[in-house]
Coordinates of C-alpha atoms and ligand atoms in Angstrom, one line a residue:
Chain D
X29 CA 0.0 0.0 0.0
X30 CA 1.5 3.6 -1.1
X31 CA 0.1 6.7 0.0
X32 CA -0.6 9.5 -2.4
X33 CA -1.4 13.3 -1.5
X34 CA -2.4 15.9 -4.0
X35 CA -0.4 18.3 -2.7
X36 CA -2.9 21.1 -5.1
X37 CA -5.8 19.9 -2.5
X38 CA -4.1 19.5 0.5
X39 CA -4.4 22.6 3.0
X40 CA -2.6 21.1 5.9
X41 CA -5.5 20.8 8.4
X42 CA -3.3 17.8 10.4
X43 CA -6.6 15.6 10.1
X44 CA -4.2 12.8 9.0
X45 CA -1.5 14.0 11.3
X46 CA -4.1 13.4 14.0
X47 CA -5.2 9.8 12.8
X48 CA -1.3 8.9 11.9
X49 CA 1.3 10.7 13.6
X50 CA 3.7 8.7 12.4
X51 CA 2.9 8.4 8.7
X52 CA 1.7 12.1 8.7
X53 CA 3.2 15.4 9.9
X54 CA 2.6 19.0 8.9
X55 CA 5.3 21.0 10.4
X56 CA 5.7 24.6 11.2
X57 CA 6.2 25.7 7.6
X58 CA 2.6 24.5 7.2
X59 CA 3.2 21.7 4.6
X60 CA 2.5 18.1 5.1
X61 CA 5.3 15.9 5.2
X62 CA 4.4 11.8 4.3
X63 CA 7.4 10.1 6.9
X64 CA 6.3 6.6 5.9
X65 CA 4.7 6.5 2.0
X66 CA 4.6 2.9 2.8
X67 CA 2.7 1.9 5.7
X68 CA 2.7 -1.9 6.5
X69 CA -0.9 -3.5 6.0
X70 CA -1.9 -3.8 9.0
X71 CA -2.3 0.1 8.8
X72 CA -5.1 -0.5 6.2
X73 CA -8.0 0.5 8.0
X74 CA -6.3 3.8 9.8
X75 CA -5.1 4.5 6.6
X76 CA -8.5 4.3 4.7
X77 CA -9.7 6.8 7.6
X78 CA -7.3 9.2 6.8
X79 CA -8.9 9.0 3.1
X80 CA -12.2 9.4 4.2
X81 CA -11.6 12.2 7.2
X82 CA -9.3 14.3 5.0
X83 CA -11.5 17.5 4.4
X84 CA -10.2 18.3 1.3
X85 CA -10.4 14.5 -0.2
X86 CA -6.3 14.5 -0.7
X87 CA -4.7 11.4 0.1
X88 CA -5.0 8.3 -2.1
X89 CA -4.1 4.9 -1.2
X90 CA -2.5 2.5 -4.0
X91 CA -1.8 -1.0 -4.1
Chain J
X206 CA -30.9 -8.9 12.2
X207 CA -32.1 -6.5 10.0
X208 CA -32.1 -6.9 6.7
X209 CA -32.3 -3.4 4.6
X210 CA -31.6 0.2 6.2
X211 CA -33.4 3.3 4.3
X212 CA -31.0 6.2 5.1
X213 CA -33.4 9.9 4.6
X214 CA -30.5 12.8 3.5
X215 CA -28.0 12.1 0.5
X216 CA -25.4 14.0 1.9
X217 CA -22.5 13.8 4.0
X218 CA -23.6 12.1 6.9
X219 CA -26.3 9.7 5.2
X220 CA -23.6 8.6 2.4
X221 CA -20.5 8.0 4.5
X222 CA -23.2 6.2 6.8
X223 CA -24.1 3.8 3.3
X224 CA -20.4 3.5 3.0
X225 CA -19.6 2.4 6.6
X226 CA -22.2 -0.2 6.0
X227 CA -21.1 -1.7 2.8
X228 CA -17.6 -1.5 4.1
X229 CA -18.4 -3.5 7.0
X230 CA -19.9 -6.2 4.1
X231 CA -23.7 -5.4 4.3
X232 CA -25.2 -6.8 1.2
X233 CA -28.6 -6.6 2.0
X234 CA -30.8 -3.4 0.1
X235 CA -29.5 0.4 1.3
X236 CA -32.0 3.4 0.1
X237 CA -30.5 6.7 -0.1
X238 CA -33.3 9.6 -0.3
X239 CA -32.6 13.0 -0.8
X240 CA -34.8 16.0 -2.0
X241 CA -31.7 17.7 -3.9
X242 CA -31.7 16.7 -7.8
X243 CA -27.7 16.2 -7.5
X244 CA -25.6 13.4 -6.6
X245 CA -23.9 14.2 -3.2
X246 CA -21.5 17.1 -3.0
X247 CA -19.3 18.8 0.0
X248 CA -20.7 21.6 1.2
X249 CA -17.6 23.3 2.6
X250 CA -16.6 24.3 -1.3
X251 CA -19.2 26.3 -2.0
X252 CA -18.3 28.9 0.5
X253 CA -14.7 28.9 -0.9
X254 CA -13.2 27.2 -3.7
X255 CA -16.8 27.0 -5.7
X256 CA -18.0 30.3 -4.7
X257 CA -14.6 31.7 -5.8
X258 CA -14.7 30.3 -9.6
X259 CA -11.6 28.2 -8.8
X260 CA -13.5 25.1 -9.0
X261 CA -16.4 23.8 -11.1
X262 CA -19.4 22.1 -9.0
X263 CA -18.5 18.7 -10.1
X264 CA -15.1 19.1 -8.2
X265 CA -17.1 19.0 -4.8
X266 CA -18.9 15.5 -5.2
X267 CA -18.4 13.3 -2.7
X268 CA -17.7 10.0 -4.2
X269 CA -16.4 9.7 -7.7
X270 CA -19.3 8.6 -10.1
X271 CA -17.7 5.0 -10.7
X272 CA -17.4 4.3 -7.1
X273 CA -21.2 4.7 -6.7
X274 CA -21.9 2.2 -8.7
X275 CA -19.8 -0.3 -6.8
X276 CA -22.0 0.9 -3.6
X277 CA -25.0 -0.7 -5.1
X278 CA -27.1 1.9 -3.0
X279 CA -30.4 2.5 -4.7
X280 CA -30.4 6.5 -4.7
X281 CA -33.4 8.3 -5.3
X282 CA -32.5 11.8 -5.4
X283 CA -35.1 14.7 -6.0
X284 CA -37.4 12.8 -3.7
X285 CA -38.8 14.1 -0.6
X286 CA -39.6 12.1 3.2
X287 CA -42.6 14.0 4.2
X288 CA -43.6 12.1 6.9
X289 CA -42.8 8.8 9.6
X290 CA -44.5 6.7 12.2
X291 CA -41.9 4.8 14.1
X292 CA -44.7 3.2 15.8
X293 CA -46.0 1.0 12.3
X294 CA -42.7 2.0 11.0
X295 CA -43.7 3.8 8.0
X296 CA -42.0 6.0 5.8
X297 CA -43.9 8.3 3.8
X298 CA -41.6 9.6 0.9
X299 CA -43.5 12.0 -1.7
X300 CA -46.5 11.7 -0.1
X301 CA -46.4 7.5 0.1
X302 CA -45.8 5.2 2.8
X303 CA -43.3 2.5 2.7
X304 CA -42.1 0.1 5.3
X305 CA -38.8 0.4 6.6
X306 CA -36.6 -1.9 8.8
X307 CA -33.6 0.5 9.9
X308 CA -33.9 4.6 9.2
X309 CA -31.0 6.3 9.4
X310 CA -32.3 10.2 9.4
X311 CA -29.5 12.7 7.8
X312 CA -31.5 15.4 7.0
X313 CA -29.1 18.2 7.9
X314 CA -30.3 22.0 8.6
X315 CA -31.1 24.8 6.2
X316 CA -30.7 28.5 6.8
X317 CA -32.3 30.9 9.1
X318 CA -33.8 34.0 6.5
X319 CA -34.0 37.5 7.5
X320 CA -37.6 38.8 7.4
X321 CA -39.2 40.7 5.2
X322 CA -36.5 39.3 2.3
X323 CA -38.6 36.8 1.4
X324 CA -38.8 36.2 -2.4
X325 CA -36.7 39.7 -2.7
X326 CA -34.3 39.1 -6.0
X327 CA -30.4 40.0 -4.6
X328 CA -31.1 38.2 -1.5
X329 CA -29.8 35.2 -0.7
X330 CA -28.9 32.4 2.1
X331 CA -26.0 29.5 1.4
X332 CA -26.7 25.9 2.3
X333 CA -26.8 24.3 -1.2
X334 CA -25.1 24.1 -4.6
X335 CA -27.9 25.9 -6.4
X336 CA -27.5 29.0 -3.6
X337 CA -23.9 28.9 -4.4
X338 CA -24.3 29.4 -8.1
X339 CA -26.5 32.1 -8.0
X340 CA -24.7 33.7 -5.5
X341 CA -21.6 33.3 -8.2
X342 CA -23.8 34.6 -10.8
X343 CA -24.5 37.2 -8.9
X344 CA -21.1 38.1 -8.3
X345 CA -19.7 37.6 -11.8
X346 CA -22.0 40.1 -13.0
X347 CA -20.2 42.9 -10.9
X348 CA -22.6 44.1 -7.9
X349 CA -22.2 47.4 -6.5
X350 CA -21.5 46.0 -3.5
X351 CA -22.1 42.9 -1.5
X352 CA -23.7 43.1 1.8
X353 CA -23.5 40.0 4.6
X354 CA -25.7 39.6 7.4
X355 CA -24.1 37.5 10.0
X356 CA -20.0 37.2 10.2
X357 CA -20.4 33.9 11.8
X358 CA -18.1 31.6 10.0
X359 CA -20.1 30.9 6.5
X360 CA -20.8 34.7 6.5
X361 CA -17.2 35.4 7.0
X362 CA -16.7 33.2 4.4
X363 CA -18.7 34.5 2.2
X364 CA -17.1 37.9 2.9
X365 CA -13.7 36.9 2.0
X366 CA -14.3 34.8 -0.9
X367 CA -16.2 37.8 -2.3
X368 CA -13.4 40.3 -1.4
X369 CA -11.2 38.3 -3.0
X370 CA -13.0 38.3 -6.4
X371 CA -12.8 42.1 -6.1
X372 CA -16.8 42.6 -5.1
X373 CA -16.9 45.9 -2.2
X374 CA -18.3 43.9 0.7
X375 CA -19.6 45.2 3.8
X376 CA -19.8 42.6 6.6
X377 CA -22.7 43.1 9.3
X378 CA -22.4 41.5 12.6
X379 CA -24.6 42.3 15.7
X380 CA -21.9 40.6 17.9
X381 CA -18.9 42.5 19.0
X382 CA -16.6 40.9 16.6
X383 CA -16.7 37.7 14.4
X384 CA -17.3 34.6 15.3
X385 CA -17.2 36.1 18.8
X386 CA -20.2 33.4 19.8
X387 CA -17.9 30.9 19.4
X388 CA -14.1 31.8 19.9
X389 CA -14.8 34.7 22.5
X390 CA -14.3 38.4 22.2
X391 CA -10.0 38.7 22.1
X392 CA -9.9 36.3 19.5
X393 CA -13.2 37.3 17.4
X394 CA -11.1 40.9 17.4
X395 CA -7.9 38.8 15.8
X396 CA -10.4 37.7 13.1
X397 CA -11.8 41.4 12.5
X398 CA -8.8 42.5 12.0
X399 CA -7.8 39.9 9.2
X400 CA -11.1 40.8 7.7
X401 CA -10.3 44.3 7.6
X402 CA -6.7 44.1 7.0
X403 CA -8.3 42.6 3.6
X404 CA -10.8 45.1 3.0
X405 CA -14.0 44.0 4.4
X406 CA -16.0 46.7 5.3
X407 CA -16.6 45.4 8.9
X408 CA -19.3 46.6 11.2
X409 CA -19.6 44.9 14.5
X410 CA -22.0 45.6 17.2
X411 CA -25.0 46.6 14.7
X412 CA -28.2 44.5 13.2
X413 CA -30.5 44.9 10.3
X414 CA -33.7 46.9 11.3
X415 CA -34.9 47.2 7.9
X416 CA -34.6 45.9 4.3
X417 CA -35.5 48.6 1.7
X418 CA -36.6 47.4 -2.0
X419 CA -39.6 45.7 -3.3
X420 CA -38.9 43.4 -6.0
X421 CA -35.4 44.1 -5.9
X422 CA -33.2 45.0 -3.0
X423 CA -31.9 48.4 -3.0
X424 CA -30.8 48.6 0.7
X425 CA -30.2 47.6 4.3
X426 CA -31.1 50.0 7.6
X427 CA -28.8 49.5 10.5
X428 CA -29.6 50.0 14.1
X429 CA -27.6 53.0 14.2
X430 CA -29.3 54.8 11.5
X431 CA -26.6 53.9 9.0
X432 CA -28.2 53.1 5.2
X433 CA -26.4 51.0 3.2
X434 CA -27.3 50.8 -0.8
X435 CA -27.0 47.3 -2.1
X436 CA -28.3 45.4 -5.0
X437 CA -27.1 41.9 -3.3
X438 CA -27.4 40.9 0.5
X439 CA -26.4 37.7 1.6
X440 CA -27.8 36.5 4.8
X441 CA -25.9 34.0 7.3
X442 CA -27.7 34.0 10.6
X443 CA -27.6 30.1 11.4
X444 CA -29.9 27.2 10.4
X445 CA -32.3 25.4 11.8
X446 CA -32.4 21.4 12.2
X447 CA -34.9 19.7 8.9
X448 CA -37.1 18.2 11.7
X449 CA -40.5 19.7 10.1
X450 CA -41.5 16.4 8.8
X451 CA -40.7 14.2 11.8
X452 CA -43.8 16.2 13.6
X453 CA -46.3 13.4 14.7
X454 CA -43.5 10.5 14.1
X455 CA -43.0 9.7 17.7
X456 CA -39.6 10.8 18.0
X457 CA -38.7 13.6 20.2
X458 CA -37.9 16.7 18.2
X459 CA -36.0 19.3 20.2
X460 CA -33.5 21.3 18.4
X461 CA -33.3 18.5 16.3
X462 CA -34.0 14.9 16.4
X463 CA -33.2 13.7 20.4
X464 CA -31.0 10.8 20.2
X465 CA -29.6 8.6 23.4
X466 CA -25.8 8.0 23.5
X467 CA -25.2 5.7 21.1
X468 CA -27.3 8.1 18.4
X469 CA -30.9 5.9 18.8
X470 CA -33.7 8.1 18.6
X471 CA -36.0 5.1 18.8
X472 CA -36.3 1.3 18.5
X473 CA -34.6 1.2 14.9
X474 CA -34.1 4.8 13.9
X475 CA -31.0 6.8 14.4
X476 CA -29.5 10.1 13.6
X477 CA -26.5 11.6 12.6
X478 CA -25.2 14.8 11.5
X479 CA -26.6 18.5 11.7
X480 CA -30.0 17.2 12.7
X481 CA -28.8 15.0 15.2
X482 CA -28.7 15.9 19.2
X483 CA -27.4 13.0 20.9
X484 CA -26.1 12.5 24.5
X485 CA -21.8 13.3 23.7
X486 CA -21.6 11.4 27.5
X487 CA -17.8 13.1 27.5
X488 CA -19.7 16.6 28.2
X489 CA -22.7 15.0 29.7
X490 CA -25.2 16.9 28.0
X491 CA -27.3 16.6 24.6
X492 CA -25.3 18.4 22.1
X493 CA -25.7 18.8 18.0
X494 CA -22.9 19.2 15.8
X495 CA -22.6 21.4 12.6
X496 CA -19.6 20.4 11.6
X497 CA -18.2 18.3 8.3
X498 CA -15.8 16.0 10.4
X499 CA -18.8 15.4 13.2
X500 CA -21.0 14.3 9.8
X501 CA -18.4 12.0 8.6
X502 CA -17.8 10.3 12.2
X503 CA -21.6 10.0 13.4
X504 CA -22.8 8.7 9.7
X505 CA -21.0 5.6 10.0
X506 CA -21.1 5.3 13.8
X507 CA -25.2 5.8 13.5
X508 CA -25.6 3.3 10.3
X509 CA -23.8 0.8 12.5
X510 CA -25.8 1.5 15.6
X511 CA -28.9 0.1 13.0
X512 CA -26.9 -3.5 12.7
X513 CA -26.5 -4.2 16.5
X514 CA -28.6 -4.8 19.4
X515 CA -26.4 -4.5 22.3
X516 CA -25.4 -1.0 22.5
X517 CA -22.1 -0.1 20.4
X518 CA -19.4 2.5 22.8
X519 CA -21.3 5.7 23.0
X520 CA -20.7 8.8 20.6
X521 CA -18.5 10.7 22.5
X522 CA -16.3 13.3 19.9
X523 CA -14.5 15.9 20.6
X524 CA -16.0 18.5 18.6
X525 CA -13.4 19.8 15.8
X526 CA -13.6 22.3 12.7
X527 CA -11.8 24.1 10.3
X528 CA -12.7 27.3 8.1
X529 CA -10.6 29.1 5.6
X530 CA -10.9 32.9 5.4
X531 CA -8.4 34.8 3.0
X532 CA -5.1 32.6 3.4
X533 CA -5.8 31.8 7.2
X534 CA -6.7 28.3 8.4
X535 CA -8.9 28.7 11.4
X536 CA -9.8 25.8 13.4
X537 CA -11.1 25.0 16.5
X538 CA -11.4 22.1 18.8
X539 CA -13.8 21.2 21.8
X540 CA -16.4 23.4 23.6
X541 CA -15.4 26.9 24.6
X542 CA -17.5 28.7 26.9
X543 CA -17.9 32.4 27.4
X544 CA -16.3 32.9 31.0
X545 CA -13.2 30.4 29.8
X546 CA -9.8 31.8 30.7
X547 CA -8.1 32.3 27.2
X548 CA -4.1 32.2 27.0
X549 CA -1.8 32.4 23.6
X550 CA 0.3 29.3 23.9
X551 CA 2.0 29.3 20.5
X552 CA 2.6 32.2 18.0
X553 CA 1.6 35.7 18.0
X554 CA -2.1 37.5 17.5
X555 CA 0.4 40.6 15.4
X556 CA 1.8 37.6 12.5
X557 CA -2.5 36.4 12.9
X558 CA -0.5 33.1 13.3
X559 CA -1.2 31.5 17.1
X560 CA -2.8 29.1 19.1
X561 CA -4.8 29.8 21.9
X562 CA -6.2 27.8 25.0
X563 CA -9.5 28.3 26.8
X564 CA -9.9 26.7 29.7
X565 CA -12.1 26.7 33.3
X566 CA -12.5 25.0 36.2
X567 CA -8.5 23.7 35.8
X568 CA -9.6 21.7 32.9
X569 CA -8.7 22.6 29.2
X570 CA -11.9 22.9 27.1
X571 CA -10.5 24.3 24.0
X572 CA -7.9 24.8 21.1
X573 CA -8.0 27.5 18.7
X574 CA -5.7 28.3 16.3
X575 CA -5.1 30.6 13.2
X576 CA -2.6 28.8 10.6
X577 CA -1.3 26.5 13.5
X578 CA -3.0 23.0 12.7
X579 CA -0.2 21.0 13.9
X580 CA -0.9 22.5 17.4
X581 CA -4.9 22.3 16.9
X582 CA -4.7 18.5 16.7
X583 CA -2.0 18.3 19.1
X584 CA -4.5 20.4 21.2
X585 CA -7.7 18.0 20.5
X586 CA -5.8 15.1 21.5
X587 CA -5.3 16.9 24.9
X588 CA -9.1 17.3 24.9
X589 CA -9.7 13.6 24.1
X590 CA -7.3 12.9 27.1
X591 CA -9.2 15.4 29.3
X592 CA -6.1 16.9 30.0
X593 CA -6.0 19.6 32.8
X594 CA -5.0 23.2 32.1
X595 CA -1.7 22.9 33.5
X596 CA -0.9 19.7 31.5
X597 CA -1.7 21.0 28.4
X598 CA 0.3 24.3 29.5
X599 CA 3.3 21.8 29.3
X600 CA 2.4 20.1 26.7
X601 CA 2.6 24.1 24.5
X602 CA 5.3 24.9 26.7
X603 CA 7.4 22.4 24.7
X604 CA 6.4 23.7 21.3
X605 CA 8.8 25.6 19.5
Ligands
LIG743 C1 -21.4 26.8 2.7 C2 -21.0 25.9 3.8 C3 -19.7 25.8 4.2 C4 -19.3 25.0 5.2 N1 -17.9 25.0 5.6 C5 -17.6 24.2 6.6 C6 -16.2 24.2 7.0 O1 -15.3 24.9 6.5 N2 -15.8 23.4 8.0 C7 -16.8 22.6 8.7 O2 -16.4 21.9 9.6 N3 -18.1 22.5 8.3 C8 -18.5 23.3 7.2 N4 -19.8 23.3 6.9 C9 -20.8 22.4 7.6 C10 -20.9 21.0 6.9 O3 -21.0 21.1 5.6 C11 -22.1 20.4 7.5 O4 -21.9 20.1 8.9 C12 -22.5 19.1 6.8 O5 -22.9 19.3 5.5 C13 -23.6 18.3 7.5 O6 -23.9 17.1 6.8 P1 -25.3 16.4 6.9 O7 -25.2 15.3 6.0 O8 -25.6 16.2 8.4 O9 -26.4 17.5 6.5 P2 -26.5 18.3 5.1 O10 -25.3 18.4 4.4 O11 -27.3 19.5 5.4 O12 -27.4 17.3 4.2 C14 -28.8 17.0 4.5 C15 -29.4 16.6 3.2 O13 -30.8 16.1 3.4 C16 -31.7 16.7 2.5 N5 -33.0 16.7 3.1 C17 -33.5 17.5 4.1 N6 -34.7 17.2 4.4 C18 -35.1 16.2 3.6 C19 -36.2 15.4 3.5 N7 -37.3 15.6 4.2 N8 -36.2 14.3 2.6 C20 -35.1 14.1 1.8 N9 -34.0 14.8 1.9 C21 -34.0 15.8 2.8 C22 -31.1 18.1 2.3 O14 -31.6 18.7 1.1 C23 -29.6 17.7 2.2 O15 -29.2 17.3 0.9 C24 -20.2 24.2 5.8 C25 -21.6 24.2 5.4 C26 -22.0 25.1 4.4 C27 -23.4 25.2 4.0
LIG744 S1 -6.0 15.8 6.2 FE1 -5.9 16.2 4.0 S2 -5.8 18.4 3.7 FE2 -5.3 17.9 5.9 S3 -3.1 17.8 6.0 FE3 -3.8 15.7 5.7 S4 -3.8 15.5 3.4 FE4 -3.7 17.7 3.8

């Protein structure tokens, strides 16, 4: 599984930061930063919420 | 077990609730009823990104076309639910019953109008894609000015947006600064100033006493005597729960549809979303939400409550949004209340870059921050905790 973020939608609201710390971090220059592009499966689920919970609809999970 | 669930509102909260369930591998029949003629959108766009020409309307819908059809849902949009009985459990949809097994009720809120504007051209109210576009139209044909009613956050919004296309806007609130409800007086004066640092003609501390204009609007009369000459007024003074059709049903409607912990407003019925007011146990009190992420949470949670018999864990969110007004991210999380103490714990009012804390009672009840998301959601998580003020003190104290 790969994680994808339009980085034209994303407006760094730290949704996914708050679901993922540690695949997800928007620092203090405001951007989002993906630490982990390729979470292990077991992730799945959290990861799918980040999809769903992101307000702008930016992330993308690929197989 | 039951066997089909009819969910009334296609929009946020009923379709992620449709999702949840085929996620979870539901196969049985899911009907998705919604009075709008369009397939389910976001509504957050059309005060922004929509509203501003940046985007066309099909860039808000909420799940792509090809996706739908995988859902299998059967969707029957420009239809109305004009009536229930959760006694014979009956739904009446366009005037004709039909028996249901689980009802998931998403029916949102509309806005509040100003009186006296009713059927006035120029005057308008924003809850749905149609409102948008003819508020774009309207704008695109180059007003002499813009005038909002209401700078809480859709109005100051609207404001912005409109600013930003180059429309003269004048922003009415009868608070003393914007959003001031909400986030409190010092930091509804941070968000004036951003509205007037932009060129917002801001007036705080001043309602509407009279609408002048018969077909047409031609102006607004403040309670200070001021006229103001406008061919196009937007009004956003709040909504109201769409709980008109639920009278008689055997539910109890108060503020919207009452709803126990776990979102049940009665044997087989839940709610979710800006209609619902549940028990949120974590504040102990009934509370409804009108907020995008509390939609997408309670949707699903509420279409699994249908599936279950034994009670699920109870609702309890911390409430959470975001709005956008010229290039600041606002955002705020948990329940601030007027006589909180409010400290800056990151940043500075003077950049209109900072978080702030509210708190009472040595408990932290709030996060509010103005292009500082990182420490909003580090804030929330402090919420969720039910961190005390001086634990979350230390927890900012560490932030650079
Ligand atoms: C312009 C705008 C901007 C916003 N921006 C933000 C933001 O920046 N951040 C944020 O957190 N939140 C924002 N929100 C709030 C957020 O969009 C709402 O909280 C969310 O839409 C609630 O979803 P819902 O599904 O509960 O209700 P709704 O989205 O209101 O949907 C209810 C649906 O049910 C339909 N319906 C009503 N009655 C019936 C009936 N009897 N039969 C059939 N259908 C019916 C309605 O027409 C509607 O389609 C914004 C809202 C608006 C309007
Ligand atoms: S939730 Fe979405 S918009 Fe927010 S930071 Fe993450 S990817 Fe960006």
């Amino acid at each position: 599984m790969r994680i994808v973020v339009d980085y034209d939608l994303c407006e760094s609201n730290a949704t996914c930061m708050d679901l993922a710390p540690d695949v997800f971090e928007v620092r203090d220059d405001d951007f989002l930063y993906v630490l982990n592009e390729t979470p292990s499966d077991d992730r799945r689920e959290v990861m799918e919420d980040a999809v769903r919970r992101c307000p702008k609809q930016a992330i993308a999970l690929k197989d | 077990m039951r066997k089909s669930i009819t969910i009334v509102g296609a929009s946020l909260a009923g379709l992620r609730g449709a999702e949840a369930l085929r996620r979870d591998g539901f196969n049985g029949p899911i009907s998705l009823i919604g009075d709008e003629p369009h397939a389910p959108y976001d509504r957050p766009p059309l005060s922004k990104k929509i509203l501003a020409g940046d985007w066309e309307a099909d860039r808000a819908a909420l799940t792509p076309a090809e996706r739908f059809a995988d859902l299998n849902l059967d969707l029957r949009l420009g239809s109305r639910a004009t009536k229930l009985n959760v006694d014979s459990q009956t739904l009446w949809v366009d005037g004709e019953p039909e028996a249901y097994q689980g009802l998931l009720i998403a029916t949102g809120a509309r806005c509040r109008t100003l009186p006296g504007t009713e059927g006035m051209n120029g005057v308008h109210t924003l809850r749905s894609l149609n409102d948008c576009l003819a508020i774009r139209t309207a704008l695109e044909a180059g007003p002499r000015r813009l005038v909002v009613v209401g700078a809480g956050f859709i109005g100051a919004e609207v404001a912005a947006t409109a600013v930003g296309r180059g429309v003269p806007t004048t922003l009415i609130e009868s608070l003393a600064a914007p959003l001031e409800r909400v986030v409190g007086n010092m930091v509804g004066e941070v968000v004036a100033e951003v509205h007037r640092s932009n060129g917002v003609d801001l007036r705080c501390g001043v309602g509407v006493t009279a609408v002048h204009g018969r077909e047409q609007i031609e102006a607004v009369e403040l309670t200070d005597g001021t006229i103001i000459e406008t061919d196009l007024l937007v009004v956003g003074i709040g909504v109201l729960p769409n709980t008109e059709w639920l009278e008689g049903s055997g539910l109890t409607i108060e503020n919207g549809v009452v709803c126990d912990e776990t979102c049940l407003a009665a044997p087989g019925v839940t709610a979710a979303g800006d209609v619902a007011r549940w028990l949120n146990q974590r504040y102990g009190e009934l509370m409804r939400v009108e907020h995008w992420d509390n939609a997408v949470e309670q949707g699903p949670y509420a279409a699994r409550r249908l599936l279950v018999d034994q009670p699920a864990d109870p609702f309890t969110p911390v409430p959470w949004f975001w709005s956008d007004q010229f290039d600041r991210k606002i955002q705020l999380a948990g329940r601030p209340s007027p006589d909180d103490e409010v400290q800056i714990v990151n940043g500075s009012i003077e950049e209109h870059r900072f978080a702030a804390f509210y708190g009472s009672h040595g408990k932290l009840r709030a996060v509010f921050g103005m292009n500082r998301p990182r420490q909003v959601m580090q804030g929330k998580n402090l919420l969720a905790q039910g961190a005390s003020w001086q634990e979350a003190l230390a927890v900012a104290a560490a932030w650079e």
